[in-house]
CSV table of C-alpha atoms and ligand atoms in Angstrom, one decimal:
chain,number,residue,atom,x,y,z
Q,1,UNK,CA,63.0,50.3,-27.2
Q,2,UNK,CA,65.2,51.8,-24.5
Q,3,UNK,CA,64.0,54.9,-22.8
Q,4,UNK,CA,67.4,55.7,-21.6
Q,5,UNK,CA,70.7,54.5,-20.4
Q,6,UNK,CA,71.3,52.4,-17.3
Q,7,UNK,CA,73.9,54.1,-15.0
Q,8,UNK,CA,76.0,52.0,-12.7
Q,9,UNK,CA,78.1,53.2,-9.8
Q,10,UNK,CA,81.8,52.6,-9.9
Q,11,UNK,CA,81.0,49.5,-7.8
Q,12,UNK,CA,78.7,48.3,-10.6
Q,13,UNK,CA,75.7,48.9,-8.4
Q,14,UNK,CA,72.8,49.9,-10.7
Q,15,UNK,CA,71.8,53.5,-9.8
Q,16,UNK,CA,69.2,54.8,-12.1
Q,17,UNK,CA,68.2,55.4,-15.7
Q,18,UNK,CA,69.5,58.6,-17.3
Q,19,UNK,CA,68.4,60.2,-20.5
Q,20,UNK,CA,70.7,59.5,-23.5
Q,21,UNK,CA,72.0,63.0,-23.8
Q,22,UNK,CA,73.0,63.1,-20.2
Q,23,UNK,CA,74.7,59.7,-20.5
Q,24,UNK,CA,76.7,61.0,-23.5
Q,25,UNK,CA,77.7,64.1,-21.7
Q,26,UNK,CA,79.0,62.1,-18.8
Q,27,UNK,CA,81.1,59.9,-21.2
Q,28,UNK,CA,82.4,62.8,-23.1
Q,29,UNK,CA,83.4,64.6,-19.9
Q,30,UNK,CA,85.2,61.5,-18.7
Q,31,UNK,CA,82.9,61.0,-15.8
Q,32,UNK,CA,81.6,57.7,-17.0
Q,33,UNK,CA,82.6,54.9,-19.3
Q,34,UNK,CA,80.5,52.9,-21.7
Q,35,UNK,CA,79.9,49.4,-20.6
Q,36,UNK,CA,77.4,48.3,-23.2
Q,37,UNK,CA,76.4,50.1,-26.4
Q,38,UNK,CA,74.0,49.6,-29.2
Q,39,UNK,CA,76.3,49.7,-32.2
Q,40,UNK,CA,73.5,49.3,-34.7
Q,41,UNK,CA,71.9,52.6,-33.7
Q,42,UNK,CA,74.7,55.1,-33.4
Q,43,UNK,CA,74.2,58.6,-32.1
Q,44,UNK,CA,75.2,61.2,-34.7
Q,45,UNK,CA,76.1,64.8,-34.2
Q,46,UNK,CA,77.6,67.3,-36.7
Q,47,UNK,CA,81.2,66.1,-36.2
Q,48,UNK,CA,81.1,62.6,-34.7
Q,49,UNK,CA,79.2,59.4,-34.6
Q,50,UNK,CA,79.1,57.4,-31.3
Q,51,UNK,CA,77.7,54.0,-30.4
Q,52,UNK,CA,74.5,54.5,-28.4
Q,53,UNK,CA,75.3,53.8,-24.8
Q,54,UNK,CA,72.9,51.3,-23.1
Q,55,UNK,CA,74.9,50.9,-19.9
Q,56,UNK,CA,77.4,53.3,-18.5
Q,57,UNK,CA,79.6,53.1,-15.3
Q,58,UNK,CA,80.6,56.1,-13.3
Q,59,UNK,CA,84.4,56.4,-13.1
Q,60,UNK,CA,84.2,57.7,-9.5
Q,61,UNK,CA,82.1,56.1,-6.8
Q,62,UNK,CA,79.2,58.2,-5.6
Q,63,UNK,CA,77.6,57.8,-2.3
Q,64,UNK,CA,73.8,57.9,-2.6
Q,65,UNK,CA,72.4,59.6,0.6
Q,66,UNK,CA,70.0,57.4,2.5
Q,67,UNK,CA,67.4,60.3,2.7
Q,68,UNK,CA,67.3,60.3,-1.1
Q,69,UNK,CA,66.7,56.5,-1.2
Q,70,UNK,CA,63.9,56.9,1.4
Q,71,UNK,CA,62.1,59.7,-0.3
Q,72,UNK,CA,58.4,59.0,-0.9
Q,73,UNK,CA,57.2,60.2,-4.3
Q,74,UNK,CA,53.8,59.4,-5.8
Q,75,UNK,CA,55.4,57.8,-8.8
Q,76,UNK,CA,57.2,55.3,-6.6
Q,77,UNK,CA,54.4,54.9,-4.2
Q,78,UNK,CA,51.9,54.0,-6.9
Q,79,UNK,CA,54.4,51.6,-8.4
Q,80,UNK,CA,54.9,49.9,-5.0
Q,81,UNK,CA,51.2,49.4,-4.6
Q,82,UNK,CA,50.8,48.3,-8.2
Q,83,UNK,CA,48.7,51.2,-9.2
Q,84,UNK,CA,45.8,49.9,-7.0
Q,85,UNK,CA,43.8,51.7,-4.3
Q,86,UNK,CA,44.7,49.9,-1.0
Q,87,UNK,CA,41.2,50.3,0.4
Q,88,UNK,CA,38.7,49.4,-2.4
Q,89,UNK,CA,41.2,47.5,-4.6
Q,90,UNK,CA,40.4,49.4,-7.8
Q,91,UNK,CA,43.4,49.9,-10.1
Q,92,UNK,CA,44.1,53.1,-12.0
Q,93,UNK,CA,42.3,51.7,-15.1
Q,94,UNK,CA,39.1,51.2,-13.0
Q,95,UNK,CA,38.8,54.8,-12.0
Q,96,UNK,CA,36.0,57.1,-13.3
Q,97,UNK,CA,36.7,60.4,-14.9
Q,98,UNK,CA,37.9,63.0,-12.4
Q,99,UNK,CA,39.0,60.3,-9.9
Q,100,UNK,CA,42.6,59.8,-9.3
Q,101,UNK,CA,45.1,57.8,-7.3
Q,102,UNK,CA,46.4,59.8,-4.3
Q,103,UNK,CA,48.7,59.4,-1.4
Q,104,UNK,CA,46.9,58.5,1.9
Q,105,UNK,CA,48.5,58.6,5.3
Q,106,UNK,CA,47.3,55.6,7.2
Q,107,UNK,CA,47.8,57.5,10.5
Q,108,UNK,CA,46.8,61.0,9.3
Q,109,UNK,CA,49.4,63.7,9.6
Q,110,UNK,CA,46.9,65.6,11.9
Q,111,UNK,CA,47.0,62.6,14.2
Q,112,UNK,CA,50.7,62.4,14.5
Q,113,UNK,CA,51.4,60.2,11.4
Q,114,UNK,CA,54.5,60.7,9.4
Q,115,UNK,CA,55.2,61.0,5.7
Q,116,UNK,CA,57.2,57.7,5.6
Q,117,UNK,CA,57.0,54.5,3.5
Q,118,UNK,CA,55.5,52.6,6.5
Q,119,UNK,CA,52.7,55.1,6.8
Q,120,UNK,CA,51.6,55.9,3.2
Q,121,UNK,CA,49.5,53.9,0.8
Q,122,UNK,CA,47.9,54.5,-2.6
Q,123,UNK,CA,44.3,55.4,-2.3
Q,124,UNK,CA,41.7,56.5,-4.9
Q,125,UNK,CA,40.4,60.0,-4.3
Q,126,UNK,CA,36.9,58.9,-3.1
Q,127,UNK,CA,38.5,56.5,-0.5
Q,128,UNK,CA,40.9,59.2,0.6
Q,129,UNK,CA,38.1,61.6,1.1
Q,130,UNK,CA,36.0,59.0,2.9
Q,131,UNK,CA,38.9,58.1,5.3
Q,132,UNK,CA,39.6,61.8,5.9
Q,133,UNK,CA,41.5,62.4,9.1
Q,134,UNK,CA,40.4,59.2,10.8
Q,135,UNK,CA,42.4,56.2,12.1
Q,136,UNK,CA,41.9,52.9,10.3
Q,137,UNK,CA,40.2,51.4,13.4
Q,138,UNK,CA,37.8,54.4,13.7
Q,139,UNK,CA,36.4,54.0,10.2
Q,140,UNK,CA,37.2,50.3,9.5
Q,141,UNK,CA,39.4,51.0,6.5
Q,142,UNK,CA,42.6,49.0,6.5
Q,143,UNK,CA,45.2,48.8,3.7
Q,144,UNK,CA,45.1,45.5,1.8
Q,145,UNK,CA,48.9,45.2,2.1
Q,146,UNK,CA,50.6,46.6,5.2
Q,147,UNK,CA,52.9,49.4,3.9
Q,148,UNK,CA,56.7,48.8,4.0
Q,149,UNK,CA,59.7,50.6,2.6
Q,150,UNK,CA,60.5,49.1,-0.8
Q,151,UNK,CA,64.0,48.6,-2.2
Q,152,UNK,CA,65.3,51.7,-3.9
Q,153,UNK,CA,66.3,49.9,-7.1
Q,154,UNK,CA,63.1,47.9,-7.1
Q,155,UNK,CA,61.3,51.2,-7.4
Q,156,UNK,CA,63.5,52.7,-10.0
Q,157,UNK,CA,62.7,49.9,-12.3
Q,158,UNK,CA,59.1,49.5,-11.5
Q,159,UNK,CA,58.3,52.6,-13.4
Q,160,UNK,CA,60.6,52.0,-16.4
Q,161,UNK,CA,61.3,49.4,-19.0
Q,162,UNK,CA,64.7,47.6,-19.2
Q,163,UNK,CA,66.3,46.2,-22.3
Q,164,UNK,CA,67.6,42.6,-22.0
Q,165,UNK,CA,71.2,43.9,-21.9
Q,166,UNK,CA,70.4,46.3,-19.1
Q,167,UNK,CA,68.5,43.7,-17.2
Q,168,UNK,CA,71.6,41.5,-17.2
Q,169,UNK,CA,73.3,44.1,-15.0
Q,170,UNK,CA,70.5,44.1,-12.5
Q,171,UNK,CA,70.7,40.4,-12.3
Q,172,UNK,CA,74.5,40.5,-11.9
Q,173,UNK,CA,74.3,42.8,-8.9
Q,174,UNK,CA,71.1,41.8,-7.2
Q,175,UNK,CA,70.5,38.2,-8.4
Q,176,UNK,CA,67.8,36.5,-10.4
Q,177,UNK,CA,65.1,36.9,-7.8
Q,178,UNK,CA,65.3,40.7,-7.9
Q,179,UNK,CA,65.0,40.7,-11.6
Q,180,UNK,CA,62.0,38.4,-11.5
Q,181,UNK,CA,60.3,40.7,-9.0
Q,182,UNK,CA,61.0,43.7,-11.2
Q,183,UNK,CA,59.7,42.0,-14.3
Q,184,UNK,CA,56.5,41.1,-12.4
Q,185,UNK,CA,56.1,44.7,-11.4
Q,186,UNK,CA,56.6,45.9,-15.0
Q,187,UNK,CA,53.8,43.6,-16.1
Q,188,UNK,CA,51.5,45.1,-13.5
Q,189,UNK,CA,52.4,48.6,-14.4
Q,190,UNK,CA,51.5,48.3,-18.0
A,1,ZN,ZN1,39.5,53.3,-3.3
């Protein structure tokens, strides 16, 4: 079952998932057009019945600022690292009560490290505490996978499920390989 509606830019670039009510409002206000709809499950209000939008396209091109694309959030960080501590290798399911996945700065902020994709990794709370404000070489703790900036869209879909209809638009724009990567991430996220 779809969690929302896939929103495409005017250029057909997949942008993000939006909640159904927001997608409907964009369509009603003329800011988006319905590209794909689920006609078997209409959305009903007091006065009208509409096909449920599965994919919408913005009527005007919007420019997504680079700083937004680059923003590090824990949701996306954990998805990039497949919900696994990059030091001990435990996944979120292996954690004990009161342990949690956290954001670790490989070069600590106090040592001049930055809060950027290339310097943050997922760490369980005990590993994060153990590493503290030390450099990897000082304590012998190195991330399993060197951190890099992931693709913005890659991240957006790593934390959500796509319907086959929505997936087709990802493949159209980014190709089969991107879709396969996303599907693989989805499997790991569950
Ligand atoms: Zn750990």
